[in-house]
XYZ file of C-alpha atoms in Angstrom:
607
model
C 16.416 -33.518 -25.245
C 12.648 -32.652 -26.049
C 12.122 -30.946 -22.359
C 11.885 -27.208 -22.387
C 14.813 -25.232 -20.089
C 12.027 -24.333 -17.261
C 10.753 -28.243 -16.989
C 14.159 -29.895 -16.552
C 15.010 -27.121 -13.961
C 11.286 -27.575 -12.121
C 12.501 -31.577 -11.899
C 16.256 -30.634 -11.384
C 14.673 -28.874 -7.929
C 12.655 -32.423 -7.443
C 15.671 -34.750 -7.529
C 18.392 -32.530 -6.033
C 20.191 -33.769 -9.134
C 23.896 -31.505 -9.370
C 24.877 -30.746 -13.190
C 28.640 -29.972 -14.004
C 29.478 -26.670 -15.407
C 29.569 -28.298 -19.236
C 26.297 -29.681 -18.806
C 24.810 -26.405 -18.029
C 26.581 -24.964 -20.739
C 25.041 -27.653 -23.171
C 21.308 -26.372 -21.900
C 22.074 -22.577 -22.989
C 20.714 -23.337 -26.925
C 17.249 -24.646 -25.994
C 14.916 -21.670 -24.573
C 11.512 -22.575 -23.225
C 8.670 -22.247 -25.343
C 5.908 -21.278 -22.785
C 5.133 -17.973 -23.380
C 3.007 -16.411 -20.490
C 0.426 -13.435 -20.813
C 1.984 -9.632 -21.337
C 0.952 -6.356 -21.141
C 1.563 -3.646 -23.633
C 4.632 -5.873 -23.881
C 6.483 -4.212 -26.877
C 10.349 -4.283 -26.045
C 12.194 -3.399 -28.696
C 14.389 -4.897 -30.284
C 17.977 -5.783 -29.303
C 20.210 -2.875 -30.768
C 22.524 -3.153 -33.330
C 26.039 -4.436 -31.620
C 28.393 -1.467 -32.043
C 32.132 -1.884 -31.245
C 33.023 -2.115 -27.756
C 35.465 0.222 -26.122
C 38.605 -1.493 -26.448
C 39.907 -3.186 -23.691
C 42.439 -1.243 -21.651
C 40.946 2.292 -22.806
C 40.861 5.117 -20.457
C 37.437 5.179 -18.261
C 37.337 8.982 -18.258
C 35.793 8.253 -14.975
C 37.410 8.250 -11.611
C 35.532 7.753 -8.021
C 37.422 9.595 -5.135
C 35.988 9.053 -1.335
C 34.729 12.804 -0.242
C 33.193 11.541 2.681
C 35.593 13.062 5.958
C 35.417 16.472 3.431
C 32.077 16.130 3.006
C 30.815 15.886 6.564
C 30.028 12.276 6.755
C 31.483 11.712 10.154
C 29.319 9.337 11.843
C 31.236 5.604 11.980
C 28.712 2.427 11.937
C 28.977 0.484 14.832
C 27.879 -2.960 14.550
C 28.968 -6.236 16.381
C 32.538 -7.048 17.479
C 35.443 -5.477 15.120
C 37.876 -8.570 15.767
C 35.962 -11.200 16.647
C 31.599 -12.113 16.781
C 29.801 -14.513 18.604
C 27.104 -14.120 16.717
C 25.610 -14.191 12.900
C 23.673 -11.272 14.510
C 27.054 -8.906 14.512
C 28.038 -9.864 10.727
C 25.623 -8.229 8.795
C 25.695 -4.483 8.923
C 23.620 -2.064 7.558
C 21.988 -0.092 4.405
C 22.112 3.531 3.334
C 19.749 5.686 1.578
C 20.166 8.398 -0.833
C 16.657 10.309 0.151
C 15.909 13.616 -0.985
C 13.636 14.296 2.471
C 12.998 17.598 1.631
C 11.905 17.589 -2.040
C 14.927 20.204 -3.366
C 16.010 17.884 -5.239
C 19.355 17.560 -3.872
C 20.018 14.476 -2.177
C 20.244 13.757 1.595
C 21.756 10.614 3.158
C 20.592 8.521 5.859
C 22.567 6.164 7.565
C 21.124 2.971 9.469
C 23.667 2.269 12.546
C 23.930 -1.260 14.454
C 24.489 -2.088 18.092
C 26.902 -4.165 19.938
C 26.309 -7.170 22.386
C 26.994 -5.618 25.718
C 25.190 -2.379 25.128
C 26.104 1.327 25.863
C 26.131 3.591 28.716
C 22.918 5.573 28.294
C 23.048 8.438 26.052
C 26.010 7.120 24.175
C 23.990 4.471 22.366
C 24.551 4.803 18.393
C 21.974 5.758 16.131
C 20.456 6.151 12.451
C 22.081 9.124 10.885
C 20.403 11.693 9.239
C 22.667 14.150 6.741
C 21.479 17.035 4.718
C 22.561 18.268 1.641
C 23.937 22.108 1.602
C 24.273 22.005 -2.074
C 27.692 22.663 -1.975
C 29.379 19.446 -1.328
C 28.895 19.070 1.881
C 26.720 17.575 4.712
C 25.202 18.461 8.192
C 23.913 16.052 10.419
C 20.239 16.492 11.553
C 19.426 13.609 12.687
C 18.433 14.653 16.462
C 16.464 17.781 14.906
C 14.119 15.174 12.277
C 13.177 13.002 15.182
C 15.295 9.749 13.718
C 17.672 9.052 16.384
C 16.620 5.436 17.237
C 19.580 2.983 18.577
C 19.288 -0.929 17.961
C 20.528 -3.642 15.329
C 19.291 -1.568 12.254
C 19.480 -3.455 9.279
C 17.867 -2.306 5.676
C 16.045 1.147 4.537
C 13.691 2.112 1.876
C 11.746 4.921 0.802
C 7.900 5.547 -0.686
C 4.795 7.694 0.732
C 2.398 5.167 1.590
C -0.156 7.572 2.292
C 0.374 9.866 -0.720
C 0.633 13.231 1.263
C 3.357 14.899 -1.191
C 6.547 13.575 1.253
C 8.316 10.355 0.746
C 8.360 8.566 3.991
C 11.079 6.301 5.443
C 10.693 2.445 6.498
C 13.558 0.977 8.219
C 14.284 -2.640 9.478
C 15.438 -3.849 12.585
C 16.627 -7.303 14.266
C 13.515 -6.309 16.337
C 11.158 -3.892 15.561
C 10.895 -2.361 12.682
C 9.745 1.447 12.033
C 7.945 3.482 10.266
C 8.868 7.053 10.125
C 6.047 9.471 8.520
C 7.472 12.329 7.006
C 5.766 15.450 8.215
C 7.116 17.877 5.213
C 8.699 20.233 7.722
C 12.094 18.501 8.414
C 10.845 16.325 11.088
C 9.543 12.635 10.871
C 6.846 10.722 13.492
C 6.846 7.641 14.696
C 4.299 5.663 13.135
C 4.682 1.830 13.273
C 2.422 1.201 15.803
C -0.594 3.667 14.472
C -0.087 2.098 11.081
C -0.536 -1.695 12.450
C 3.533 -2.246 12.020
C 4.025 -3.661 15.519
C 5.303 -7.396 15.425
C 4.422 -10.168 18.195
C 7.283 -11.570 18.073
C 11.291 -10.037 17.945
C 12.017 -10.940 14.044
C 15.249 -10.442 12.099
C 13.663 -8.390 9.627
C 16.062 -7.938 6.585
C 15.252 -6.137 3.272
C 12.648 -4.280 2.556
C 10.452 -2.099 -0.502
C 7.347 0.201 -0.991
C 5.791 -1.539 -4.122
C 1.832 -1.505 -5.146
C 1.280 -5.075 -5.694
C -2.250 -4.708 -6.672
C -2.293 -1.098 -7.660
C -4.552 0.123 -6.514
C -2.494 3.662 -5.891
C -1.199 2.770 -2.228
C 1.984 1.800 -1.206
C 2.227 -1.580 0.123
C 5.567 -3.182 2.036
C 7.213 -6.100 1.826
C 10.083 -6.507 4.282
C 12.105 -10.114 3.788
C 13.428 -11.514 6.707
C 16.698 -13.619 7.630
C 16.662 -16.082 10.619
C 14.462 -16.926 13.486
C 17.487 -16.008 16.045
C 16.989 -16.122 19.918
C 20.522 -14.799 21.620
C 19.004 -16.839 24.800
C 19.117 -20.206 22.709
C 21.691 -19.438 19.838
C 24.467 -21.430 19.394
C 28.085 -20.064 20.234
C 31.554 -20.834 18.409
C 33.092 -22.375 21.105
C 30.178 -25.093 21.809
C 29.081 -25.531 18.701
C 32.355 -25.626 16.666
C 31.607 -23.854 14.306
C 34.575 -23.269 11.798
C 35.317 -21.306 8.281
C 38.430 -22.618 6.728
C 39.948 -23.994 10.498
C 38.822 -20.540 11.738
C 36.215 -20.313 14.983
C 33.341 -18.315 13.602
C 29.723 -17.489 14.188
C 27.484 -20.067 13.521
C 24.896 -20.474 10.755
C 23.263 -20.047 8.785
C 22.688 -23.666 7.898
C 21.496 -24.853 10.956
C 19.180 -22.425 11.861
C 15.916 -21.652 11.532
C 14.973 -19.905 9.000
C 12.624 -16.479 8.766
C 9.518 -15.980 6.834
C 8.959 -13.208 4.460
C 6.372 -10.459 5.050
C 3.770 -8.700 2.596
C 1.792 -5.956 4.381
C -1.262 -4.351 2.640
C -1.755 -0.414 2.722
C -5.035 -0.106 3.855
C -4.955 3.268 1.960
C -6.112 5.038 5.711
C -2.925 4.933 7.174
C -2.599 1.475 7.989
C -1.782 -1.833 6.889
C -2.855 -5.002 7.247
C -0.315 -8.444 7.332
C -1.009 -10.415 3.975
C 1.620 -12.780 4.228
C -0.340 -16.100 4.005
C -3.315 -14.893 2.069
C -0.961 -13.590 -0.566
C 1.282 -17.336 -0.840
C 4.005 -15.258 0.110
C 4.536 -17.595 3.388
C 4.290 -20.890 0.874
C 7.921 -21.218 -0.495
C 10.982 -23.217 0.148
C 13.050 -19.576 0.219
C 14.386 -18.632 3.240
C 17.346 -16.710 4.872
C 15.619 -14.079 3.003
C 18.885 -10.636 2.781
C 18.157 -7.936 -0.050
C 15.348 -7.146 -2.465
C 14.053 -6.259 -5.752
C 11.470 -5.444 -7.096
C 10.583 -5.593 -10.771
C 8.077 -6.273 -13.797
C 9.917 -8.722 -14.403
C 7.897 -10.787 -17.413
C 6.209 -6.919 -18.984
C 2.849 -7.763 -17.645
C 2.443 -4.505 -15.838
C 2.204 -5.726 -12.657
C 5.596 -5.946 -10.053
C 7.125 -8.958 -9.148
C 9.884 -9.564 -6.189
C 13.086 -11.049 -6.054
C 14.796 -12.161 -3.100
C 19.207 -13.035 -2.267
C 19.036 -15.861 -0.006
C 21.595 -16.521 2.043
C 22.498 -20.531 1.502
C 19.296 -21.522 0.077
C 17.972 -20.965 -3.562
C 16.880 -17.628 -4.441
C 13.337 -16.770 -4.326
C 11.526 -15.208 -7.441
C 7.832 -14.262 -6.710
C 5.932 -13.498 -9.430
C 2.469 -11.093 -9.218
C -0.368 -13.589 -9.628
C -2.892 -10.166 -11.060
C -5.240 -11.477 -8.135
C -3.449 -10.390 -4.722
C -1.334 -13.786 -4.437
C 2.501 -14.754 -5.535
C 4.172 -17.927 -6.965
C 7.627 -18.430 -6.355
C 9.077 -19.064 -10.086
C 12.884 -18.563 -8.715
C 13.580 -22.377 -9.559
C 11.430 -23.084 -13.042
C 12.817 -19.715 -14.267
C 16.732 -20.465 -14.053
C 17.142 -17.709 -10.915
C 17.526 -20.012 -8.252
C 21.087 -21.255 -8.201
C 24.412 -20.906 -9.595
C 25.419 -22.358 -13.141
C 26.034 -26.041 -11.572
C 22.624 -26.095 -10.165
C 23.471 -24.990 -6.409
C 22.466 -22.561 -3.838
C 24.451 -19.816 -2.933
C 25.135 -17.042 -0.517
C 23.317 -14.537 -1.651
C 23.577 -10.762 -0.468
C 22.613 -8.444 -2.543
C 20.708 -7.692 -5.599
C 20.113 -4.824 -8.412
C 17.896 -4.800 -11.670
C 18.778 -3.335 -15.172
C 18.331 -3.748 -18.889
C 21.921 -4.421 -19.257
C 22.080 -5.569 -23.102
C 18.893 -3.703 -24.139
C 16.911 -5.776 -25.251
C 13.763 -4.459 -23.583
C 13.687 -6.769 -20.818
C 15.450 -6.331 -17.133
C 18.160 -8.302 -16.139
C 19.688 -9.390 -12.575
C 22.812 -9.008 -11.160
C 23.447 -10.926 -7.577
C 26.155 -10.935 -4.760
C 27.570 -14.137 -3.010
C 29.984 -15.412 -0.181
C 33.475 -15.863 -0.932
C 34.936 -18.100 -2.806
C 31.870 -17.893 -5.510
C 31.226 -15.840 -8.538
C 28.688 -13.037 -8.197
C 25.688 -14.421 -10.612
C 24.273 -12.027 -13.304
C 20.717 -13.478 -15.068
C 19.924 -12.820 -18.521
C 15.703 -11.888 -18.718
C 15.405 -14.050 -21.999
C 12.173 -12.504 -22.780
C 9.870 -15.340 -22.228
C 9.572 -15.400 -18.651
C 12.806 -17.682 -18.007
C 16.581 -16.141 -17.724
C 20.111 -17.867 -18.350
C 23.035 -17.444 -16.075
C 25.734 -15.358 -18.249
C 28.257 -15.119 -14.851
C 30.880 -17.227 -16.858
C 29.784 -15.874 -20.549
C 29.690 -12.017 -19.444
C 32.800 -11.957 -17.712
C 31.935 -11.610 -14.250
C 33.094 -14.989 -13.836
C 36.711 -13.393 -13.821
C 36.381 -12.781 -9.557
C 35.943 -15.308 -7.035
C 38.080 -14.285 -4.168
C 35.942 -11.223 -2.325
C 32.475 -11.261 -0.885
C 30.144 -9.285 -2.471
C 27.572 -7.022 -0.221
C 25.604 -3.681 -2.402
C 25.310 -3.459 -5.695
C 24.236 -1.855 -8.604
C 23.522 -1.878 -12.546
C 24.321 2.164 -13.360
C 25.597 3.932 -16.141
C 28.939 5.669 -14.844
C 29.897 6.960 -18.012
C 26.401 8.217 -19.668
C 27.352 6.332 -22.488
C 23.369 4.595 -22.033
C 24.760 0.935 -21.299
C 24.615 0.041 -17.853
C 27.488 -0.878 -15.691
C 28.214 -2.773 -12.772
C 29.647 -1.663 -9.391
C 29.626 -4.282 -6.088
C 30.779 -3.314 -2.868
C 32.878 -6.054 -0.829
C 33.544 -6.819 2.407
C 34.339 -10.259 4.562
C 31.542 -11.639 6.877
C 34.084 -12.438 9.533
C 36.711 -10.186 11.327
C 38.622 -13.407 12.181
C 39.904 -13.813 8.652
C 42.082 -10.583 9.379
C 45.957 -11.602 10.419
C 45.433 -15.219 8.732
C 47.171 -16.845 5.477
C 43.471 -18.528 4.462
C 41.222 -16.140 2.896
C 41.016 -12.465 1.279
C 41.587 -8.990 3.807
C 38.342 -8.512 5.889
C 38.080 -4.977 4.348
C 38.165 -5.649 0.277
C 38.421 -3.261 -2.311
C 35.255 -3.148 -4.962
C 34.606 -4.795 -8.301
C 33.901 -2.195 -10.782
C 32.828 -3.552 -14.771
C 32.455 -1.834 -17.488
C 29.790 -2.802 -20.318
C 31.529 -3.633 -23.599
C 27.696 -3.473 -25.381
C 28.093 -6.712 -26.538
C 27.015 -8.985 -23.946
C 30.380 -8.708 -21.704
C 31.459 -6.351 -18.892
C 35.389 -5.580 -18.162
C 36.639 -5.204 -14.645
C 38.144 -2.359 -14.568
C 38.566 -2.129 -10.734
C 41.957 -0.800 -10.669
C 41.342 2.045 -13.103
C 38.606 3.221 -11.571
C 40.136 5.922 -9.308
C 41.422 5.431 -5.206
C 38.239 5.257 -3.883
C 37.463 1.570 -5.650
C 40.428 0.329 -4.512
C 40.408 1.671 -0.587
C 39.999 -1.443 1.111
C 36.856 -1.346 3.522
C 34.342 -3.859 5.316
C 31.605 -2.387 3.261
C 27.952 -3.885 3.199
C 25.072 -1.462 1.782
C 25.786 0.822 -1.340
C 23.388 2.950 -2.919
C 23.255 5.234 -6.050
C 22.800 9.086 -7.168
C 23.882 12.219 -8.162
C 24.089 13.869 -5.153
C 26.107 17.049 -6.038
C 23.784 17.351 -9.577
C 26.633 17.352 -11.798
C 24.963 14.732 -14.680
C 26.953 11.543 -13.230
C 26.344 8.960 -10.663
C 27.716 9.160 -6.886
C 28.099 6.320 -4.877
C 27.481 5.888 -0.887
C 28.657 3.128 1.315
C 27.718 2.152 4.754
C 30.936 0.386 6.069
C 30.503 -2.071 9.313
C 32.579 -0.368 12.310
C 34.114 2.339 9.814
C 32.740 5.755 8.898
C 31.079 5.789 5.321
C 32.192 6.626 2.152
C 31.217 8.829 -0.459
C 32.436 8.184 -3.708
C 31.930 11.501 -6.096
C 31.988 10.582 -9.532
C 34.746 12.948 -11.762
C 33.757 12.667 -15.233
C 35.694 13.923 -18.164
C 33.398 12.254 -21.060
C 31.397 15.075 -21.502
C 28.663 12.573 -22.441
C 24.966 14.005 -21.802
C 22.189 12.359 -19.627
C 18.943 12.906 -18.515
C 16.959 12.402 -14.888
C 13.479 12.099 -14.512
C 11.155 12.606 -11.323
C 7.978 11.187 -11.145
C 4.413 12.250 -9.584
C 1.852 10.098 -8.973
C -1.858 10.781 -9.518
C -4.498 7.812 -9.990
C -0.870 5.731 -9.176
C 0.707 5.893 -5.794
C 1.900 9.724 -5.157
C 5.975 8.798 -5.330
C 5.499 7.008 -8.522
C 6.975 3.301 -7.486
C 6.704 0.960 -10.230
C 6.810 3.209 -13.097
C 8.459 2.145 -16.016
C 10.238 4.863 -17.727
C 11.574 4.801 -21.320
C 13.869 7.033 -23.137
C 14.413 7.118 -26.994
C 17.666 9.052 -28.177
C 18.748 9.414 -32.167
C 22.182 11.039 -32.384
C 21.150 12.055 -36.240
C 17.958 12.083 -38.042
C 19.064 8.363 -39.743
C 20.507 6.897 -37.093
C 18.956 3.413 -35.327
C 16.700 4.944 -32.611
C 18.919 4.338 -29.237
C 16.069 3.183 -26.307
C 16.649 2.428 -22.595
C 14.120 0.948 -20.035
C 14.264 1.328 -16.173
C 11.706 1.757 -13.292
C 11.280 3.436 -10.403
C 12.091 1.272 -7.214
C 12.009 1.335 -3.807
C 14.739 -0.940 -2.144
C 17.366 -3.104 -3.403
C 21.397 -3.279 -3.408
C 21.947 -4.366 -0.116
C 19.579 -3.280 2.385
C 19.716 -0.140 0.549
C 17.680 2.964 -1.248
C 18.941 4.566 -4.352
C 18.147 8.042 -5.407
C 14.569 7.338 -7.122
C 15.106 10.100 -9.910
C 15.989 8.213 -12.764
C 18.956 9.070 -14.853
C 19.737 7.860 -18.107
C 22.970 8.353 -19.796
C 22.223 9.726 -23.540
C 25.847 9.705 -25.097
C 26.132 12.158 -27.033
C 22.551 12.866 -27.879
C 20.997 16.260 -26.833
C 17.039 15.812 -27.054
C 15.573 12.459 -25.534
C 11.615 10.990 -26.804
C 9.919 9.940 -22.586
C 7.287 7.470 -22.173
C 6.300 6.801 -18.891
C 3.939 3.786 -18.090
C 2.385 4.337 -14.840
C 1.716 1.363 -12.536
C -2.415 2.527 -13.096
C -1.824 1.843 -16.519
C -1.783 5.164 -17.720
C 0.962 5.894 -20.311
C 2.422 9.371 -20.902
C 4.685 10.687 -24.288
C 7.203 13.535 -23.615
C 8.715 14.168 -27.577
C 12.260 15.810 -27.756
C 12.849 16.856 -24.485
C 16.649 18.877 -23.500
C 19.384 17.237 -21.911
C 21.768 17.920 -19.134
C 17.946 18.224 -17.244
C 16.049 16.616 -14.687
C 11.913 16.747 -15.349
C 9.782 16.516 -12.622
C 6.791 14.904 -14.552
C 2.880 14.257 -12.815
C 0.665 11.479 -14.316
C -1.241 12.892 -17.025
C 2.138 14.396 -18.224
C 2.488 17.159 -17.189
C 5.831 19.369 -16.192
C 5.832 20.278 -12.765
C 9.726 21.564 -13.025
C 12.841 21.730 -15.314
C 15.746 22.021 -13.455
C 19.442 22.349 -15.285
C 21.666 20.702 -13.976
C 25.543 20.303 -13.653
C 27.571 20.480 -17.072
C 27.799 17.800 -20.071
């Protein structure tokens, strides 16, 4: 077979044509030889494959649920807890690690739901707001920062999109959306309709991200969105017979139309202007648009977007350099499963998990299916590696947030996913897996594989809960990475890392100057030696707004340095600019402007 990997997949898409698992396999060897344009594109080079823990070791890493001690009281409502009539009460919400205050401790805000036949007045739920007291715990100020909205909340992300010092806070609703300006002060105004944010019509607005697609040094917004859904005209179980396994369910969302995707353009006064169909992001087959991530995907500097569609093929837009997007999901082997079919997608997180320099995927689908992880193969294509990495091994849950992060500071990253079942029904039956699921949690073996390692992985893994969005950080700034998780019609979790590796790390900040002021799109890269003749040890990530499931993550970057104690920064700024930081301490986090300068060192925690 002369055809390159990306042409038989751009004709596989033409003919509908279904390959067998084998016959995918049998496709791995050839790679595609069209190489397209990079920029300062100098990954280096895969590492040197050193012996992977051996299966069965000890973790020396244990997650325990601190939420109730914490303070994180406030339960998610959303939909029916036994039984839904509609899609509308199945998807639940995000969560947001979001340091609102700039201390450099992280807060957490909540996005709540609704329920179909409403609440007395004054007892509708809301969006929680929780501060950190440094000390472990929480307090709720949600009524205090003006943030106490009720509705069908859905996703959350974070970036100053008008570069006044204080991240802001976007959140999306089956509805309207809002934008909430931060004000610096503790409090938060109501923007949406000032910045041009006001929609025509009521969307299901999904996922969203800050990213500067044409950086020019504001913050535009791209919010995906999931179904076209009128409660007036939407089919019901009952009439429609609509069935999962012989059980009555909600309909859809085959069968349904499907929503279009948004891209917004900051103005860079405030405001922002709707893009969607200038930019081609309106001209693609994707739809039932969930989660999304944004990345540099192919090193040419500028960010591209991935999208989890729910039932339909993935969507991978890639940056154009001239305001517009192509959707490459399909040519570039990110579309569909191994045997060329769409799946369920949820949610979605971005790392360099081999090292090789380029960023990788990891995805979350229904029941019944593997979750898919994509191999960046350097040349603008990737290769599904489900089977091949191991993640292959689980088929039964359904996978909701998620996340590549390094939960042992070893500098490989890992995998966590957060599970849940779509529908309550399944609860009491003989068919299908618990409604609240336990997580997957896989450990990187540095060699191309990942080990689940679920049930070592301390109680609060294995506490079975309807989860849905998960985000990631260090919230108690002890050097290792803290997991949150909004759980539909449950109260949260918070899953506090306990590490006994002793392994260091290292967490930068950034500052924007000629880029946007938060630093979105920033591609940080950290060079360790643990002796003078040692290989050089690198790691790539970026900063991102967005991603997991509906979800922020904290958007200081750690990196895990083993046992290395000084760490070599570059940071390539989304402007272009590119800053060196030689043999800088561990066990820190660096708040670090453009230009590279220091703003502040801060120690942190214990190695």
């Amino acid at each position: 077979m002369n055809r390159s990997r990306r042409s038989f997949l751009t004709s596989l898409s033409a003919t509908a044509l279904v390959l067998t698992f084998d016959d995918i396999l049998a496709l791995a060897a050839p790679q595609s030889t069209m190489q397209r344009p990079t920029y300062n594109a100098t990954p280096h080079a895969a590492p040197k494959q050193l012996p992977s823990p051996v299966l069965g070791t000890p973790l020396g890493v244990s997650f325990i649920d601190v939420a109730r001690q914490s303070g994180l009281n406030a339960r998610t409502i959303y939909g029916g807890e036994h039984h839904n009539k509609y899609l509308l009460e199945t998807t639940g919400c995000g969560v947001a690690f979001y340091d609102y205050d700039h201390d450099d401790w992280l807060d957490i805000f909540l996005v709540n739901g609704f329920r179909l036949e409403g609440f007395p007045k004054g007892h509708e739920p809301t969006c929680h707001l929780f501060k950190n007291n440094r000390d472990g715990t929480f307090t709720d100020v949600t009524q205090k920062a003006g943030l106490a909205r009720s509705g069908w909340g859905q996703g959350c992300c974070i970036g100053d999109y008008n570069n006044d010092g204080y991240d802001d806070l976007f959140v999306s609703y089956y509805g309207q959306n809002a934008l909430y300006r931060n004000n610096g002060n503790g409090t938060f105004t109501d923007v949406t309709k000032e910045a041009g944010l006001l929609q025509s019509t009521k969307r299901w607005n999904s996922g969203c991200a800050f990213l500067d697609y044409d950086r020019d040094g504001h913050l535009d917004l791209f919010v995906a969105n999931y179904i076209d859904f009128d409660i007036k005209t939407a089919p019901i179980p009952s009439a429609a017979g609509c069935e999962y396994k012989g059980i009555q369910v909600a309909c859809g969302p085959p069968g349904l139309q499907g929503g279009k995707n948004i891209l917004y353009h900051n103005n860079g006064d405030g405001t922002f202007t709707d893009v969607s169909a200038k930019s081609g992001i309106l001209d693609t087959i994707g739809t039932y648009g969930l989660s999304v991530a944004v990345c540099d995907f192919d090193n040419d500097g500028w960010p591209d977007i991935y999208v989890a569609n729910d039932s339909m093929p993935a969507t991978l837009y890639q940056n154009q350099h001239n305001g517009t997007f192509k959707d490459n999901a399909i040519e570039d082997g990110v579309a569909y499963s191994p045997d060329g079919k769409p799946q369920a997608g949820m949610g979605v997180s971005v790392g360099d998990y081999n090292r090789d320099g380029f960023f990788d995927i990891v995805k979350t689908n229904f029941a019944g299916d593997t979750d898919s992880l994509y191999l960046n193969l350097g040349d603008g294509t990737f290769d599904d590696r489900t089977y091949q990495s191991g993640l292959g091994v689980n088929t039964r849950f359904l996978g909701w947030g998620c996340g590549f992060f390094d939960m042992d500071n070893d500098g490989w990253p890992d995998i966590l996913i957060a599970n849940g079942h779509v529908y309550p029904e399944v609860d009491g039956t003989q068919v299908d897996a618990p409604y609240a699921e336990h997580k997957y949690l896989y450990r990187n073996l540095r060699n191309g594989q990942f080990e689940d390692v679920s049930a070592k992985g301390g109680p609060g893994i294995m506490e079975l809960v309807p989860a849905r969005g998960c985000a990631f950080g260090d919230y108690d700034n002890d050097g290792d990475i803290d997991i949150v998780v909004n759980c539909i019609n449950h109260t949260p979790q918070l899953l506090r890392c306990d590490s006994t590796t002793g392994r260091n790390w290292i967490k930068i900040r950034t500052v924007g100057t000629k880029s946007n002021r938060t630093g979105i799109g920033a591609r940080i890269t950290v060079t360790t030696q643990t002796s003078p003749t040692a290989k050089p040890f690198a790691q790539i990530d970026e900063v991102r707004s967005g991603g997991s499931y509906y979800s922020q993550n904290d958007l200081r970057i750690h990196f895990g340095l083993d046992r290395a104690t000084k760490a070599d920064i570059e940071i390539t700024w989304p402007s272009g600019t590119k800053d060196k930081l030689p043999n800088l301490t561990a066990n820190r986090l660096y708040v670090i402007e453009e230009g590279g300068k220091i703003l502040k060192t801060m120690p942190m925690g214990k190695p």
